[in-house]
Amino acid sequence: MFNQSGSRRWTHFHSALQLAVQRSAHKWTFEDFAECFPTYVEEDRNGASATFNSIADYIEAQNFRDLDKLFKDYNVQENIDTLHRLVLEAKDRKARGETRKDSWNVSLKPQTAVSARTIPILKSEMQRLQETLATVQEENRQLQSEMEEHVAGEHLAYQRASELLDKVATIHREWVQLPMEDMVAWGIQTTELLSPSMRS
């Protein structure tokens, strides 16, 4: 149910909580139960006692299940272990006489202590974001260059296609102006002249 291998602070917290759950589950005494169910207790005292104990055990187990879910949902043990580690580190620093920018003292405003811890992190994050932005801008420049090349290529292809269409239109105009009757007549004459030689 609970991980007992955590810090000493977690172990004490868990033990105190376990004791509180047990006490709350058994706070309702058998005498209280007997007042609620006098007939049942008079007819079968042993059965009533067993029922009372089962109910108390169920309440205790249910409380632990609910707490276990809360602990998992909110990482309670991990957070208490982290708090324990920070307290031990602070005690070690105090024993060594070490002071840091974010160390607490009476004249230190909370904003100053928080700033001492957060400003370096924020500066680091800002530098990371600036590097990311520079990378994105370089990628955008490359994409824009590629897009401009594609646009230029498309324009050139359109220009060539337009020139070819102009040539086709010119050829068509000239073709339409040809004397078709003369050409048909010439074709027939040529066929007739070639026909005897083709027969022989």
mmCIF file with all atom_site columns, C-alpha atoms in Angstrom:
data_model
loop_
_atom_site.group_PDB
_atom_site.id
_atom_site.type_symbol
_atom_site.label_atom_id
_atom_site.label_alt_id
_atom_site.label_comp_id
_atom_site.label_asym_id
_atom_site.label_entity_id
_atom_site.label_seq_id
_atom_site.pdbx_PDB_ins_code
_atom_site.Cartn_x
_atom_site.Cartn_y
_atom_site.Cartn_z
_atom_site.occupancy
_atom_site.B_iso_or_equiv
_atom_site.pdbx_formal_charge
_atom_site.auth_seq_id
_atom_site.auth_comp_id
_atom_site.auth_asym_id
_atom_site.auth_atom_id
_atom_site.pdbx_PDB_model_num
ATOM 1   C CA . MET A 1 1   ? 0.000   0.000   0.000    1.00 0.00 ? 1   MET A CA 1
ATOM 2   C CA . PHE A 1 2   ? 2.523   2.647   1.133    1.00 0.00 ? 2   PHE A CA 1
ATOM 3   C CA . ASN A 1 3   ? 6.219   2.637   0.349    1.00 0.00 ? 3   ASN A CA 1
ATOM 4   C CA . GLN A 1 4   ? 8.077   2.355   3.648    1.00 0.00 ? 4   GLN A CA 1
ATOM 5   C CA . SER A 1 5   ? 11.516  2.879   2.062    1.00 0.00 ? 5   SER A CA 1
ATOM 6   C CA . GLY A 1 6   ? 11.158  6.669   1.985    1.00 0.00 ? 6   GLY A CA 1
ATOM 7   C CA . SER A 1 7   ? 12.798  9.291   4.161    1.00 0.00 ? 7   SER A CA 1
ATOM 8   C CA . ARG A 1 8   ? 12.559  9.426   7.946    1.00 0.00 ? 8   ARG A CA 1
ATOM 9   C CA . ARG A 1 9   ? 10.141  12.353  7.629    1.00 0.00 ? 9   ARG A CA 1
ATOM 10  C CA . TRP A 1 10  ? 7.888   10.258  5.355    1.00 0.00 ? 10  TRP A CA 1
ATOM 11  C CA . THR A 1 11  ? 8.056   7.280   7.745    1.00 0.00 ? 11  THR A CA 1
ATOM 12  C CA . HIS A 1 12  ? 7.013   9.460   10.722   1.00 0.00 ? 12  HIS A CA 1
ATOM 13  C CA . PHE A 1 13  ? 4.252   11.093  8.683    1.00 0.00 ? 13  PHE A CA 1
ATOM 14  C CA . HIS A 1 14  ? 2.969   7.724   7.476    1.00 0.00 ? 14  HIS A CA 1
ATOM 15  C CA . SER A 1 15  ? 3.073   6.169   10.971   1.00 0.00 ? 15  SER A CA 1
ATOM 16  C CA . ALA A 1 16  ? 1.185   9.134   12.470   1.00 0.00 ? 16  ALA A CA 1
ATOM 17  C CA . LEU A 1 17  ? -1.388  8.965   9.700    1.00 0.00 ? 17  LEU A CA 1
ATOM 18  C CA . GLN A 1 18  ? -1.792  5.202   10.135   1.00 0.00 ? 18  GLN A CA 1
ATOM 19  C CA . LEU A 1 19  ? -2.373  5.664   13.849   1.00 0.00 ? 19  LEU A CA 1
ATOM 20  C CA . ALA A 1 20  ? -4.914  8.449   13.205   1.00 0.00 ? 20  ALA A CA 1
ATOM 21  C CA . VAL A 1 21  ? -6.815  6.268   10.694   1.00 0.00 ? 21  VAL A CA 1
ATOM 22  C CA . GLN A 1 22  ? -6.878  3.323   13.127   1.00 0.00 ? 22  GLN A CA 1
ATOM 23  C CA . ARG A 1 23  ? -8.125  5.517   15.960   1.00 0.00 ? 23  ARG A CA 1
ATOM 24  C CA . SER A 1 24  ? -10.805 7.133   13.827   1.00 0.00 ? 24  SER A CA 1
ATOM 25  C CA . ALA A 1 25  ? -11.962 3.735   12.514   1.00 0.00 ? 25  ALA A CA 1
ATOM 26  C CA . HIS A 1 26  ? -12.234 2.342   16.059   1.00 0.00 ? 26  HIS A CA 1
ATOM 27  C CA . LYS A 1 27  ? -13.512 5.522   17.724   1.00 0.00 ? 27  LYS A CA 1
ATOM 28  C CA . TRP A 1 28  ? -17.009 4.110   17.402   1.00 0.00 ? 28  TRP A CA 1
ATOM 29  C CA . THR A 1 29  ? -16.980 1.622   20.280   1.00 0.00 ? 29  THR A CA 1
ATOM 30  C CA . PHE A 1 30  ? -18.878 -1.631  20.655   1.00 0.00 ? 30  PHE A CA 1
ATOM 31  C CA . GLU A 1 31  ? -21.054 0.094   23.288   1.00 0.00 ? 31  GLU A CA 1
ATOM 32  C CA . ASP A 1 32  ? -22.032 2.687   20.641   1.00 0.00 ? 32  ASP A CA 1
ATOM 33  C CA . PHE A 1 33  ? -22.836 -0.192  18.263   1.00 0.00 ? 33  PHE A CA 1
ATOM 34  C CA . ALA A 1 34  ? -24.924 -1.929  20.980   1.00 0.00 ? 34  ALA A CA 1
ATOM 35  C CA . GLU A 1 35  ? -26.955 1.255   21.544   1.00 0.00 ? 35  GLU A CA 1
ATOM 36  C CA . CYS A 1 36  ? -27.794 1.371   17.833   1.00 0.00 ? 36  CYS A CA 1
ATOM 37  C CA . PHE A 1 37  ? -28.633 -2.360  17.546   1.00 0.00 ? 37  PHE A CA 1
ATOM 38  C CA . PRO A 1 38  ? -29.731 -3.481  21.066   1.00 0.00 ? 38  PRO A CA 1
ATOM 39  C CA . THR A 1 39  ? -31.877 -6.406  19.902   1.00 0.00 ? 39  THR A CA 1
ATOM 40  C CA . TYR A 1 40  ? -29.144 -7.839  17.670   1.00 0.00 ? 40  TYR A CA 1
ATOM 41  C CA . VAL A 1 41  ? -26.559 -7.552  20.475   1.00 0.00 ? 41  VAL A CA 1
ATOM 42  C CA . GLU A 1 42  ? -28.896 -9.213  23.041   1.00 0.00 ? 42  GLU A CA 1
ATOM 43  C CA . GLU A 1 43  ? -29.738 -12.121 20.725   1.00 0.00 ? 43  GLU A CA 1
ATOM 44  C CA . ASP A 1 44  ? -26.187 -12.787 19.416   1.00 0.00 ? 44  ASP A CA 1
ATOM 45  C CA . ARG A 1 45  ? -23.453 -10.931 21.297   1.00 0.00 ? 45  ARG A CA 1
ATOM 46  C CA . ASN A 1 46  ? -20.597 -12.857 19.602   1.00 0.00 ? 46  ASN A CA 1
ATOM 47  C CA . GLY A 1 47  ? -22.066 -12.303 16.106   1.00 0.00 ? 47  GLY A CA 1
ATOM 48  C CA . ALA A 1 48  ? -22.663 -8.626  16.873   1.00 0.00 ? 48  ALA A CA 1
ATOM 49  C CA . SER A 1 49  ? -19.065 -8.276  18.096   1.00 0.00 ? 49  SER A CA 1
ATOM 50  C CA . ALA A 1 50  ? -17.760 -9.917  14.920   1.00 0.00 ? 50  ALA A CA 1
ATOM 51  C CA . THR A 1 51  ? -19.969 -7.629  12.792   1.00 0.00 ? 51  THR A CA 1
ATOM 52  C CA . PHE A 1 52  ? -18.742 -4.563  14.683   1.00 0.00 ? 52  PHE A CA 1
ATOM 53  C CA . ASN A 1 53  ? -15.099 -5.593  14.186   1.00 0.00 ? 53  ASN A CA 1
ATOM 54  C CA . SER A 1 54  ? -15.710 -6.283  10.467   1.00 0.00 ? 54  SER A CA 1
ATOM 55  C CA . ILE A 1 55  ? -17.245 -2.833  10.017   1.00 0.00 ? 55  ILE A CA 1
ATOM 56  C CA . ALA A 1 56  ? -14.342 -1.152  11.847   1.00 0.00 ? 56  ALA A CA 1
ATOM 57  C CA . ASP A 1 57  ? -11.787 -3.110  9.785    1.00 0.00 ? 57  ASP A CA 1
ATOM 58  C CA . TYR A 1 58  ? -13.623 -2.202  6.573    1.00 0.00 ? 58  TYR A CA 1
ATOM 59  C CA . ILE A 1 59  ? -13.676 1.507   7.500    1.00 0.00 ? 59  ILE A CA 1
ATOM 60  C CA . GLU A 1 60  ? -9.952  1.376   8.285    1.00 0.00 ? 60  GLU A CA 1
ATOM 61  C CA . ALA A 1 61  ? -9.103  -0.451  5.034    1.00 0.00 ? 61  ALA A CA 1
ATOM 62  C CA . GLN A 1 62  ? -11.303 1.894   2.988    1.00 0.00 ? 62  GLN A CA 1
ATOM 63  C CA . ASN A 1 63  ? -9.646  4.941   4.565    1.00 0.00 ? 63  ASN A CA 1
ATOM 64  C CA . PHE A 1 64  ? -6.220  3.554   3.644    1.00 0.00 ? 64  PHE A CA 1
ATOM 65  C CA . ARG A 1 65  ? -7.356  2.841   0.063    1.00 0.00 ? 65  ARG A CA 1
ATOM 66  C CA . ASP A 1 66  ? -8.658  6.407   -0.271   1.00 0.00 ? 66  ASP A CA 1
ATOM 67  C CA . LEU A 1 67  ? -5.456  7.839   1.204    1.00 0.00 ? 67  LEU A CA 1
ATOM 68  C CA . ASP A 1 68  ? -3.313  5.624   -1.010   1.00 0.00 ? 68  ASP A CA 1
ATOM 69  C CA . LYS A 1 69  ? -5.094  6.993   -4.091   1.00 0.00 ? 69  LYS A CA 1
ATOM 70  C CA . LEU A 1 70  ? -4.631  10.575  -2.873   1.00 0.00 ? 70  LEU A CA 1
ATOM 71  C CA . PHE A 1 71  ? -0.951  9.936   -2.201   1.00 0.00 ? 71  PHE A CA 1
ATOM 72  C CA . LYS A 1 72  ? -0.449  8.539   -5.696   1.00 0.00 ? 72  LYS A CA 1
ATOM 73  C CA . ASP A 1 73  ? -2.448  11.334  -7.355   1.00 0.00 ? 73  ASP A CA 1
ATOM 74  C CA . TYR A 1 74  ? -0.450  14.080  -5.608   1.00 0.00 ? 74  TYR A CA 1
ATOM 75  C CA . ASN A 1 75  ? 2.972   12.338  -5.232   1.00 0.00 ? 75  ASN A CA 1
ATOM 76  C CA . VAL A 1 76  ? 2.837   12.898  -1.468   1.00 0.00 ? 76  VAL A CA 1
ATOM 77  C CA . GLN A 1 77  ? 5.708   10.587  -0.546   1.00 0.00 ? 77  GLN A CA 1
ATOM 78  C CA . GLU A 1 78  ? 7.976   12.014  -3.251   1.00 0.00 ? 78  GLU A CA 1
ATOM 79  C CA . ASN A 1 79  ? 7.186   15.567  -2.148   1.00 0.00 ? 79  ASN A CA 1
ATOM 80  C CA . ILE A 1 80  ? 7.774   14.801  1.554    1.00 0.00 ? 80  ILE A CA 1
ATOM 81  C CA . ASP A 1 81  ? 11.045  13.048  0.665    1.00 0.00 ? 81  ASP A CA 1
ATOM 82  C CA . THR A 1 82  ? 12.079  16.138  -1.341   1.00 0.00 ? 82  THR A CA 1
ATOM 83  C CA . LEU A 1 83  ? 11.214  18.389  1.607    1.00 0.00 ? 83  LEU A CA 1
ATOM 84  C CA . HIS A 1 84  ? 13.269  16.121  3.898    1.00 0.00 ? 84  HIS A CA 1
ATOM 85  C CA . ARG A 1 85  ? 16.256  16.256  1.528    1.00 0.00 ? 85  ARG A CA 1
ATOM 86  C CA . LEU A 1 86  ? 16.059  20.078  1.322    1.00 0.00 ? 86  LEU A CA 1
ATOM 87  C CA . VAL A 1 87  ? 15.901  20.402  5.113    1.00 0.00 ? 87  VAL A CA 1
ATOM 88  C CA . LEU A 1 88  ? 18.935  18.119  5.518    1.00 0.00 ? 88  LEU A CA 1
ATOM 89  C CA . GLU A 1 89  ? 20.874  20.076  2.870    1.00 0.00 ? 89  GLU A CA 1
ATOM 90  C CA . ALA A 1 90  ? 20.003  23.358  4.620    1.00 0.00 ? 90  ALA A CA 1
ATOM 91  C CA . LYS A 1 91  ? 21.157  21.955  7.980    1.00 0.00 ? 91  LYS A CA 1
ATOM 92  C CA . ASP A 1 92  ? 24.436  20.783  6.406    1.00 0.00 ? 92  ASP A CA 1
ATOM 93  C CA . ARG A 1 93  ? 25.031  24.224  4.873    1.00 0.00 ? 93  ARG A CA 1
ATOM 94  C CA . LYS A 1 94  ? 24.257  25.899  8.196    1.00 0.00 ? 94  LYS A CA 1
ATOM 95  C CA . ALA A 1 95  ? 26.663  23.549  10.014   1.00 0.00 ? 95  ALA A CA 1
ATOM 96  C CA . ARG A 1 96  ? 29.409  24.414  7.491    1.00 0.00 ? 96  ARG A CA 1
ATOM 97  C CA . GLY A 1 97  ? 28.653  28.126  7.838    1.00 0.00 ? 97  GLY A CA 1
ATOM 98  C CA . GLU A 1 98  ? 27.839  28.328  4.148    1.00 0.00 ? 98  GLU A CA 1
ATOM 99  C CA . THR A 1 99  ? 25.495  31.087  3.019    1.00 0.00 ? 99  THR A CA 1
ATOM 100 C CA . ARG A 1 100 ? 23.889  31.475  -0.362   1.00 0.00 ? 100 ARG A CA 1
ATOM 101 C CA . LYS A 1 101 ? 22.119  34.325  -2.113   1.00 0.00 ? 101 LYS A CA 1
ATOM 102 C CA . ASP A 1 102 ? 18.755  32.741  -1.400   1.00 0.00 ? 102 ASP A CA 1
ATOM 103 C CA . SER A 1 103 ? 19.484  31.883  2.253    1.00 0.00 ? 103 SER A CA 1
ATOM 104 C CA . TRP A 1 104 ? 16.932  33.229  4.671    1.00 0.00 ? 104 TRP A CA 1
ATOM 105 C CA . ASN A 1 105 ? 17.736  35.863  7.235    1.00 0.00 ? 105 ASN A CA 1
ATOM 106 C CA . VAL A 1 106 ? 15.641  38.366  9.139    1.00 0.00 ? 106 VAL A CA 1
ATOM 107 C CA . SER A 1 107 ? 16.518  41.354  6.931    1.00 0.00 ? 107 SER A CA 1
ATOM 108 C CA . LEU A 1 108 ? 15.941  39.425  3.684    1.00 0.00 ? 108 LEU A CA 1
ATOM 109 C CA . LYS A 1 109 ? 12.678  40.105  1.899    1.00 0.00 ? 109 LYS A CA 1
ATOM 110 C CA . PRO A 1 110 ? 10.917  37.029  0.490    1.00 0.00 ? 110 PRO A CA 1
ATOM 111 C CA . GLN A 1 111 ? 10.906  38.586  -3.002   1.00 0.00 ? 111 GLN A CA 1
ATOM 112 C CA . THR A 1 112 ? 14.694  38.919  -2.893   1.00 0.00 ? 112 THR A CA 1
ATOM 113 C CA . ALA A 1 113 ? 15.150  35.285  -1.856   1.00 0.00 ? 113 ALA A CA 1
ATOM 114 C CA . VAL A 1 114 ? 12.793  34.107  -4.586   1.00 0.00 ? 114 VAL A CA 1
ATOM 115 C CA . SER A 1 115 ? 14.509  36.335  -7.157   1.00 0.00 ? 115 SER A CA 1
ATOM 116 C CA . ALA A 1 116 ? 17.927  34.950  -6.226   1.00 0.00 ? 116 ALA A CA 1
ATOM 117 C CA . ARG A 1 117 ? 16.683  31.457  -7.019   1.00 0.00 ? 117 ARG A CA 1
ATOM 118 C CA . THR A 1 118 ? 14.429  32.151  -10.012  1.00 0.00 ? 118 THR A CA 1
ATOM 119 C CA . ILE A 1 119 ? 16.275  34.833  -12.003  1.00 0.00 ? 119 ILE A CA 1
ATOM 120 C CA . PRO A 1 120 ? 19.182  32.527  -13.003  1.00 0.00 ? 120 PRO A CA 1
ATOM 121 C CA . ILE A 1 121 ? 16.649  29.874  -14.065  1.00 0.00 ? 121 ILE A CA 1
ATOM 122 C CA . LEU A 1 122 ? 14.665  32.449  -16.029  1.00 0.00 ? 122 LEU A CA 1
ATOM 123 C CA . LYS A 1 123 ? 17.854  33.757  -17.698  1.00 0.00 ? 123 LYS A CA 1
ATOM 124 C CA . SER A 1 124 ? 18.818  30.212  -18.659  1.00 0.00 ? 124 SER A CA 1
ATOM 125 C CA . GLU A 1 125 ? 15.330  29.599  -20.049  1.00 0.00 ? 125 GLU A CA 1
ATOM 126 C CA . MET A 1 126 ? 15.429  32.902  -21.948  1.00 0.00 ? 126 MET A CA 1
ATOM 127 C CA . GLN A 1 127 ? 18.780  31.938  -23.508  1.00 0.00 ? 127 GLN A CA 1
ATOM 128 C CA . ARG A 1 128 ? 17.359  28.547  -24.508  1.00 0.00 ? 128 ARG A CA 1
ATOM 129 C CA . LEU A 1 129 ? 14.324  30.233  -26.074  1.00 0.00 ? 129 LEU A CA 1
ATOM 130 C CA . GLN A 1 130 ? 16.558  32.704  -27.948  1.00 0.00 ? 130 GLN A CA 1
ATOM 131 C CA . GLU A 1 131 ? 18.638  29.813  -29.328  1.00 0.00 ? 131 GLU A CA 1
ATOM 132 C CA . THR A 1 132 ? 15.438  28.031  -30.344  1.00 0.00 ? 132 THR A CA 1
ATOM 133 C CA . LEU A 1 133 ? 14.174  31.224  -31.980  1.00 0.00 ? 133 LEU A CA 1
ATOM 134 C CA . ALA A 1 134 ? 17.456  31.647  -33.896  1.00 0.00 ? 134 ALA A CA 1
ATOM 135 C CA . THR A 1 135 ? 17.177  28.049  -35.129  1.00 0.00 ? 135 THR A CA 1
ATOM 136 C CA . VAL A 1 136 ? 13.571  28.574  -36.201  1.00 0.00 ? 136 VAL A CA 1
ATOM 137 C CA . GLN A 1 137 ? 14.474  31.829  -37.974  1.00 0.00 ? 137 GLN A CA 1
ATOM 138 C CA . GLU A 1 138 ? 17.294  30.085  -39.870  1.00 0.00 ? 138 GLU A CA 1
ATOM 139 C CA . GLU A 1 139 ? 14.899  27.286  -40.874  1.00 0.00 ? 139 GLU A CA 1
ATOM 140 C CA . ASN A 1 140 ? 12.377  29.936  -42.009  1.00 0.00 ? 140 ASN A CA 1
ATOM 141 C CA . ARG A 1 141 ? 15.064  31.666  -44.103  1.00 0.00 ? 141 ARG A CA 1
ATOM 142 C CA . GLN A 1 142 ? 15.941  28.368  -45.766  1.00 0.00 ? 142 GLN A CA 1
ATOM 143 C CA . LEU A 1 143 ? 12.265  27.612  -46.416  1.00 0.00 ? 143 LEU A CA 1
ATOM 144 C CA . GLN A 1 144 ? 11.748  31.099  -47.833  1.00 0.00 ? 144 GLN A CA 1
ATOM 145 C CA . SER A 1 145 ? 14.767  30.662  -50.120  1.00 0.00 ? 145 SER A CA 1
ATOM 146 C CA . GLU A 1 146 ? 13.455  27.295  -51.311  1.00 0.00 ? 146 GLU A CA 1
ATOM 147 C CA . MET A 1 147 ? 10.010  28.806  -51.856  1.00 0.00 ? 147 MET A CA 1
ATOM 148 C CA . GLU A 1 148 ? 11.489  31.681  -53.874  1.00 0.00 ? 148 GLU A CA 1
ATOM 149 C CA . GLU A 1 149 ? 13.398  29.152  -56.017  1.00 0.00 ? 149 GLU A CA 1
ATOM 150 C CA . HIS A 1 150 ? 10.171  27.205  -56.589  1.00 0.00 ? 150 HIS A CA 1
ATOM 151 C CA . VAL A 1 151 ? 8.301   30.405  -57.477  1.00 0.00 ? 151 VAL A CA 1
ATOM 152 C CA . ALA A 1 152 ? 11.081  31.426  -59.904  1.00 0.00 ? 152 ALA A CA 1
ATOM 153 C CA . GLY A 1 153 ? 11.042  27.932  -61.441  1.00 0.00 ? 153 GLY A CA 1
ATOM 154 C CA . GLU A 1 154 ? 7.272   28.058  -61.758  1.00 0.00 ? 154 GLU A CA 1
ATOM 155 C CA . HIS A 1 155 ? 7.476   31.499  -63.387  1.00 0.00 ? 155 HIS A CA 1
ATOM 156 C CA . LEU A 1 156 ? 10.112  30.235  -65.845  1.00 0.00 ? 156 LEU A CA 1
ATOM 157 C CA . ALA A 1 157 ? 8.006   27.162  -66.642  1.00 0.00 ? 157 ALA A CA 1
ATOM 158 C CA . TYR A 1 158 ? 4.963   29.389  -67.183  1.00 0.00 ? 158 TYR A CA 1
ATOM 159 C CA . GLN A 1 159 ? 7.010   31.664  -69.468  1.00 0.00 ? 159 GLN A CA 1
ATOM 160 C CA . ARG A 1 160 ? 8.261   28.691  -71.537  1.00 0.00 ? 160 ARG A CA 1
ATOM 161 C CA . ALA A 1 161 ? 4.756   27.250  -71.768  1.00 0.00 ? 161 ALA A CA 1
ATOM 162 C CA . SER A 1 162 ? 3.470   30.650  -72.884  1.00 0.00 ? 162 SER A CA 1
ATOM 163 C CA . GLU A 1 163 ? 6.181   30.833  -75.586  1.00 0.00 ? 163 GLU A CA 1
ATOM 164 C CA . LEU A 1 164 ? 5.312   27.323  -76.817  1.00 0.00 ? 164 LEU A CA 1
ATOM 165 C CA . LEU A 1 165 ? 1.608   28.201  -76.937  1.00 0.00 ? 165 LEU A CA 1
ATOM 166 C CA . ASP A 1 166 ? 2.432   31.344  -78.904  1.00 0.00 ? 166 ASP A CA 1
ATOM 167 C CA . LYS A 1 167 ? 4.394   29.218  -81.415  1.00 0.00 ? 167 LYS A CA 1
ATOM 168 C CA . VAL A 1 168 ? 1.531   26.734  -81.671  1.00 0.00 ? 168 VAL A CA 1
ATOM 169 C CA . ALA A 1 169 ? -0.891  29.616  -82.259  1.00 0.00 ? 169 ALA A CA 1
ATOM 170 C CA . THR A 1 170 ? 1.382   31.056  -84.984  1.00 0.00 ? 170 THR A CA 1
ATOM 171 C CA . ILE A 1 171 ? 1.677   27.664  -86.681  1.00 0.00 ? 171 ILE A CA 1
ATOM 172 C CA . HIS A 1 172 ? -2.077  27.224  -86.506  1.00 0.00 ? 172 HIS A CA 1
ATOM 173 C CA . ARG A 1 173 ? -2.684  30.663  -88.066  1.00 0.00 ? 173 ARG A CA 1
ATOM 174 C CA . GLU A 1 174 ? -0.254  29.889  -90.873  1.00 0.00 ? 174 GLU A CA 1
ATOM 175 C CA . TRP A 1 175 ? -1.751  26.434  -91.364  1.00 0.00 ? 175 TRP A CA 1
ATOM 176 C CA . VAL A 1 176 ? -5.251  27.881  -91.691  1.00 0.00 ? 176 VAL A CA 1
ATOM 177 C CA . GLN A 1 177 ? -4.036  30.336  -94.369  1.00 0.00 ? 177 GLN A CA 1
ATOM 178 C CA . LEU A 1 178 ? -2.598  27.570  -96.565  1.00 0.00 ? 178 LEU A CA 1
ATOM 179 C CA . PRO A 1 179 ? -4.536  26.941  -99.821  1.00 0.00 ? 179 PRO A CA 1
ATOM 180 C CA . MET A 1 180 ? -6.181  23.648  -98.865  1.00 0.00 ? 180 MET A CA 1
ATOM 181 C CA . GLU A 1 181 ? -7.856  23.054  -102.249 1.00 0.00 ? 181 GLU A CA 1
ATOM 182 C CA . ASP A 1 182 ? -4.550  23.430  -104.082 1.00 0.00 ? 182 ASP A CA 1
ATOM 183 C CA . MET A 1 183 ? -2.880  21.094  -101.630 1.00 0.00 ? 183 MET A CA 1
ATOM 184 C CA . VAL A 1 184 ? -5.607  18.465  -102.052 1.00 0.00 ? 184 VAL A CA 1
ATOM 185 C CA . ALA A 1 185 ? -5.358  18.731  -105.817 1.00 0.00 ? 185 ALA A CA 1
ATOM 186 C CA . TRP A 1 186 ? -1.586  18.468  -105.682 1.00 0.00 ? 186 TRP A CA 1
ATOM 187 C CA . GLY A 1 187 ? -1.909  15.425  -103.405 1.00 0.00 ? 187 GLY A CA 1
ATOM 188 C CA . ILE A 1 188 ? -4.248  13.718  -105.896 1.00 0.00 ? 188 ILE A CA 1
ATOM 189 C CA . GLN A 1 189 ? -1.946  14.507  -108.808 1.00 0.00 ? 189 GLN A CA 1
ATOM 190 C CA . THR A 1 190 ? 1.045   13.158  -106.979 1.00 0.00 ? 190 THR A CA 1
ATOM 191 C CA . THR A 1 191 ? -0.830  10.000  -106.125 1.00 0.00 ? 191 THR A CA 1
ATOM 192 C CA . GLU A 1 192 ? -1.875  9.480   -109.727 1.00 0.00 ? 192 GLU A CA 1
ATOM 193 C CA . LEU A 1 193 ? 1.646   10.052  -111.017 1.00 0.00 ? 193 LEU A CA 1
ATOM 194 C CA . LEU A 1 194 ? 3.122   7.664   -108.516 1.00 0.00 ? 194 LEU A CA 1
ATOM 195 C CA . SER A 1 195 ? 0.438   5.030   -108.913 1.00 0.00 ? 195 SER A CA 1
ATOM 196 C CA . PRO A 1 196 ? 1.744   3.479   -112.260 1.00 0.00 ? 196 PRO A CA 1
ATOM 197 C CA . SER A 1 197 ? 5.272   3.232   -110.945 1.00 0.00 ? 197 SER A CA 1
ATOM 198 C CA . MET A 1 198 ? 3.964   1.673   -107.769 1.00 0.00 ? 198 MET A CA 1
ATOM 199 C CA . ARG A 1 199 ? 1.940   -0.863  -109.792 1.00 0.00 ? 199 ARG A CA 1
ATOM 200 C CA . SER A 1 200 ? 4.994   -1.935  -111.813 1.00 0.00 ? 200 SER A CA 1
#
